[in-house]
Structures are given as C-alpha cells and as structure tokens.
XYZ file of C-alpha atoms in Angstrom:
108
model
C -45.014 -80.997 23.214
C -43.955 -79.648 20.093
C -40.646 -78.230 21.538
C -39.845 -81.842 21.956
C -38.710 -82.120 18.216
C -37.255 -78.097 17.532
C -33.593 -78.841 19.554
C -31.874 -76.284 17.373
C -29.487 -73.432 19.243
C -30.603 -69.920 19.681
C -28.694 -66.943 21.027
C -29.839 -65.768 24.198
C -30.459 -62.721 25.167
C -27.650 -60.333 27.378
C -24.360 -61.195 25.954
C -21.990 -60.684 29.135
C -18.703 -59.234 28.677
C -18.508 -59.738 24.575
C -19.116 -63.222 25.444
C -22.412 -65.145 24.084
C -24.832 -67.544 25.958
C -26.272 -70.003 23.414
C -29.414 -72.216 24.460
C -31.467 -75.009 23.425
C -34.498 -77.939 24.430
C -33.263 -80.916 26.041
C -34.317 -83.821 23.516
C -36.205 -86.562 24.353
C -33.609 -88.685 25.306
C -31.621 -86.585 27.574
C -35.135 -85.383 29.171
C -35.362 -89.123 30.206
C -31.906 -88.857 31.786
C -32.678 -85.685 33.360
C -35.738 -87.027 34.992
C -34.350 -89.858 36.032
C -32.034 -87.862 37.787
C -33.382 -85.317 39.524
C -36.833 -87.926 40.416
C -34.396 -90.861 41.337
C -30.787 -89.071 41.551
C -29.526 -92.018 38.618
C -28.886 -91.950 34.919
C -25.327 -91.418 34.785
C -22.777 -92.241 32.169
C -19.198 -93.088 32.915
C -16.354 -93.316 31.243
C -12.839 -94.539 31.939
C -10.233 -93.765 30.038
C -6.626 -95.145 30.419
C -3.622 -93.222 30.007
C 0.205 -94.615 28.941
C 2.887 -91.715 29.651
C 6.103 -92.688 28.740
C 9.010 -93.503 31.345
C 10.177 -90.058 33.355
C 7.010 -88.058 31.916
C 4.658 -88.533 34.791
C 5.369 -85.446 36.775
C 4.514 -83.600 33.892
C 1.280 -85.368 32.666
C -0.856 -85.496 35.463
C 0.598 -81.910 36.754
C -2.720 -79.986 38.277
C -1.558 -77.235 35.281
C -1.649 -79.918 33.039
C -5.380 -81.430 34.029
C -6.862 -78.300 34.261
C -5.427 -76.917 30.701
C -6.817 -79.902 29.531
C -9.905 -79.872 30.954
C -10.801 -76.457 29.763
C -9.845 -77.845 26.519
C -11.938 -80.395 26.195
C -14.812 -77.916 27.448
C -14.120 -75.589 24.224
C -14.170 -78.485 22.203
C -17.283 -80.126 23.443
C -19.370 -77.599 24.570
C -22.116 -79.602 26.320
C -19.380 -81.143 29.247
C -19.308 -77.476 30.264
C -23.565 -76.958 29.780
C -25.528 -76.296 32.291
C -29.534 -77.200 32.742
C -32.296 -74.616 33.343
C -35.615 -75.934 34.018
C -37.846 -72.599 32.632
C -40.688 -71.417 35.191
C -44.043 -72.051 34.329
C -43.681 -74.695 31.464
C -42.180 -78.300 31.147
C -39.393 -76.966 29.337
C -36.230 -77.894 30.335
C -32.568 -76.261 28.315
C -29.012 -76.396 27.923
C -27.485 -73.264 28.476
C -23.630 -73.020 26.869
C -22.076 -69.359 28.331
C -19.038 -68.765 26.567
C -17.348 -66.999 29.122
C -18.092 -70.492 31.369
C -16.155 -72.666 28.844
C -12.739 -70.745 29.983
C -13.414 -71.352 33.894
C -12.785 -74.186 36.162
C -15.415 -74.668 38.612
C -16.381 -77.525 41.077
C-alpha cells in the first residue's frame, strides 16, 4: 500500500485539445470518504454559505449568468470541486483526475 503515502500530481497521458489532464492517489483520508460512499452512499460535507447583496442588486447577483460565471470560477481556482474519481482496473487504486478542458464546462 505504498501508493497510500506518494499523493503527488502527474501528467497524464493524451493531452486533448492543448488542454492537460493531471492525476493523482486519493489519500488516506479521502479513500475513507470514498468508501464510505460508494459502500454506504454517506460521507458528505456541506457547506452553507450566506450571502448579503445590497438593496436593488438582487436581480443581478443570483442571475443564472452570474452563478454559473462564478461557479466556473471557483472550479479554476480550486481544482478538486471540478475532479473527478477513477477507480483503476485491476488494483485498489483509486485517483483524482483534474482535465483542464473540464474546469471551463458546466455540467450536472
């Protein structure tokens, strides 16, 4: 279980479109969460955050242009909210996979 303790980023291979695809062991902790959630379907964080918008700026706030600009955003900022999880065949190994060209795309 030495890939347990190696959680550095690599570069995957096939770059799409001059954009990269970066990868990289789960650590121990977030394996737990993992299991937990695909044995169990628990182990999830929430947050709530509270917003104040000044008098005659709502429209323009929580406009859909608005969210999604932000969401994309935060998803260039903090690449992990925009990960996805790839359990590799054959081993106990379970990644993060960051595409760059992801990071610019809304998706359900």
């Amino acid at each position: 279980m030495s890939h347990l303790t190696n959680c550095s980023w690599r570069l995957a291979d096939g770059a799409r479109d001059g954009k990269l695809v970066y990868r990289r062991p789960l650590g121990p902790t977030e394996l737990g969460f993992y299991w937990d959630h695909v044995f169990y379907g628990v182990a999830t964080t929430i947050d709530h955050t509270e917003l104040e918008v000044e008098p005659g700026h709502e429209d323009a706030m929580f406009a859909s242009e608005n969210i999604e600009r932000t969401w994309l955003c935060m998803k260039r900022r903090f690449p992990l909210v925009g990960a996805s999880v790839d359990e590799l065949p054959g081993s106990d190994i379970v990644e993060f996979v960051v595409d760059e060209q992801k990071l610019g795309v809304l998706r359900p």
